[in-house]
């Protein structure tokens, strides 16, 4: 049985924020949720979050997550004290049962690394350690002459000789739950910080003859903690670089990995090309050969193979079939669907509307709540008047219709199959199939008219 305890009671003073530190995002997701998701991949029996500073906000945030137990640590008297607060919630009586301790402000630890740590525990204790050129501030791993771990000493309690040790404690550990309960009851706060150190369980384990093994993270960013906005920004860049690297390895072209942001998941087919400065949010799926031009935002979007998004386009909850074309400067709002070969050009806004195959709206239009058939030509400046100030109505445009420029389609209204709407028409009634419909004041010329002159 596996318990995961996530320490998240710390104040995060250096963030200078009203938001609890662990709710600050990396890649658009609260740090705590990165840790929770890494934990969930281990299929634990229980996840316990230790809250303290900002506990109310944390509890509110976690209210919907039924697999997470929140316990309070008040006041905060150290990492050992924090785990003591979680102790009553821990499950398991068997010597094989394990408790894994993670930090809510160390968001990017990968589940593969945690699996390696759990494997290293065997029938003893395992700690995640790494080697740093500058170990200042970290707890040091003290090993005996045989090279086995004998204890952890905190920086503030260490001797000059111990300060030379480059192997540091990341804070992440996997312990036998039954033993951990006993060790926690035996640690004290007689140290430089007057805190109950979780790290003291290592010395107690050794004294009890329990083996202590180390495992190491695969990537240096996995164990970086966030204490300030500077560190948050650094970790954000490290994570974005990693996401870009993974996509590049999969064969995606990313013009500049340092100007690339995924805040969610991005799935790409073969030969996808992404220009600089794009932001992908939520779940984005790009089919084979999709090209995304510079400075586009795509949020919860699915693009069919061969679709091209030109520069400066904004797409939200939208979908295209193959070979659609969007932008530059286009906006697809929720419910926009472009069928095969459909195109929206510059300054076209589409909301809750379907454009059938090969339909084009090339310039300056608003298409809202519209069902548009195939091979329709939407002239420049066409507006669907879908809203009377209270209710919204649908516009239906059938296959092969031609809407002349600067027309207003006052919904509810239908344009029949093959109908032509003359430029500048305000359409208030249905237009029949295959006919020309227009509303237009006849043109007149007043001869001998003179412009007024200033008196
Ligand atoms: C701790 C480790 C140190 C390790 C370092 C890695 C101890 C005694 N020391 O030191 O060996 O090198 O992490 O970063 O464990 N927290 C609580 N309640 C508390 C205190 C802390 O929930 O009372 C949480 C914090 O919110 C944070 C984590 O525990 O997420 C670590 O606390 P922090 O004060 O940063 O630990 P360090 O003193 O840096
Ligand atoms: Ca501390």
XYZ file of C-alpha atoms and ligand atoms in Angstrom, residues 6-12 21-22 50-52 73 75-83 101-106 135 137-141 152-156 168-173 191 193 195-200 223-227, ligand 1:
97
model
C 2.771 16.332 -0.154
C 4.217 19.060 2.074
C 2.606 22.372 1.286
C 2.304 24.283 4.545
C 5.192 26.690 4.000
C 4.534 30.395 3.711
C 6.173 31.262 0.408
C 2.781 29.449 -3.172
C 1.835 25.947 -4.310
C -0.258 19.075 4.425
C -1.620 22.633 4.389
C -0.747 25.552 6.653
C -0.193 21.890 10.162
C 2.009 26.241 13.367
C 4.741 25.039 10.992
C 7.511 23.445 13.032
C 9.511 21.766 10.319
C 9.259 19.023 7.705
C 9.175 16.243 10.328
C 6.380 18.019 12.174
C 4.521 18.357 8.855
C 4.634 14.599 8.217
C 7.089 12.332 0.845
C 6.959 15.031 -1.861
C 7.116 18.829 -1.750
C 4.315 20.974 -3.184
C 6.849 23.582 -4.286
C 9.035 21.089 -6.184
C 25.260 22.745 -2.297
C 21.560 25.692 1.951
C 20.767 22.042 1.329
C 20.898 19.146 3.758
C 24.063 17.092 3.125
C 24.211 13.323 2.738
C 21.554 13.830 6.766
C 22.876 17.031 8.279
C 21.165 20.355 7.568
C 23.362 23.173 6.236
C 22.805 25.251 9.373
C 22.480 16.889 -1.158
C 19.053 15.883 0.038
C 16.300 16.832 -2.420
C 13.799 16.290 0.419
C 11.941 13.513 -1.399
C 11.960 10.173 0.399
C 18.919 21.816 16.283
C 16.446 25.986 13.590
C 12.458 22.489 14.018
C 11.414 18.855 13.778
C 13.488 17.675 10.837
C 12.133 14.882 8.660
C 15.737 14.272 7.673
C 16.454 12.956 11.186
C 14.120 18.657 -8.013
C 14.288 22.442 -8.339
C 12.070 24.186 -5.794
C 10.251 27.477 -6.214
C 10.654 30.086 -3.492
C 14.574 20.744 3.364
C 15.396 19.583 3.918
C 16.811 19.665 3.350
C 16.763 19.630 1.839
C 15.861 20.738 1.322
C 15.645 20.588 -0.163
C 14.563 19.164 6.175
C 14.788 19.383 7.620
N 15.452 19.711 5.372
O 15.144 21.937 3.840
O 17.576 18.561 3.809
O 18.058 19.785 1.307
O 14.558 20.659 1.952
O 14.972 21.687 -0.658
O 13.645 18.486 5.795
N 7.130 22.528 4.972
C 5.953 22.307 5.631
N 5.889 22.535 6.967
C 6.954 22.953 7.681
C 8.182 23.175 6.995
C 8.227 22.941 5.651
O 4.951 21.932 5.018
O 6.813 23.130 8.890
C 7.201 22.294 3.538
C 7.497 23.556 2.764
O 6.292 24.193 2.353
C 8.268 23.023 1.590
C 8.980 21.812 2.126
O 8.271 21.431 3.273
O 7.438 22.603 0.561
C 10.428 22.069 2.439
O 10.519 23.089 3.381
P 11.741 24.088 3.381
O 11.606 25.013 4.533
O 11.915 24.664 2.036
O 12.918 23.061 3.681
P 14.447 23.400 3.837
O 14.688 24.013 5.145
O 14.903 24.108 2.626
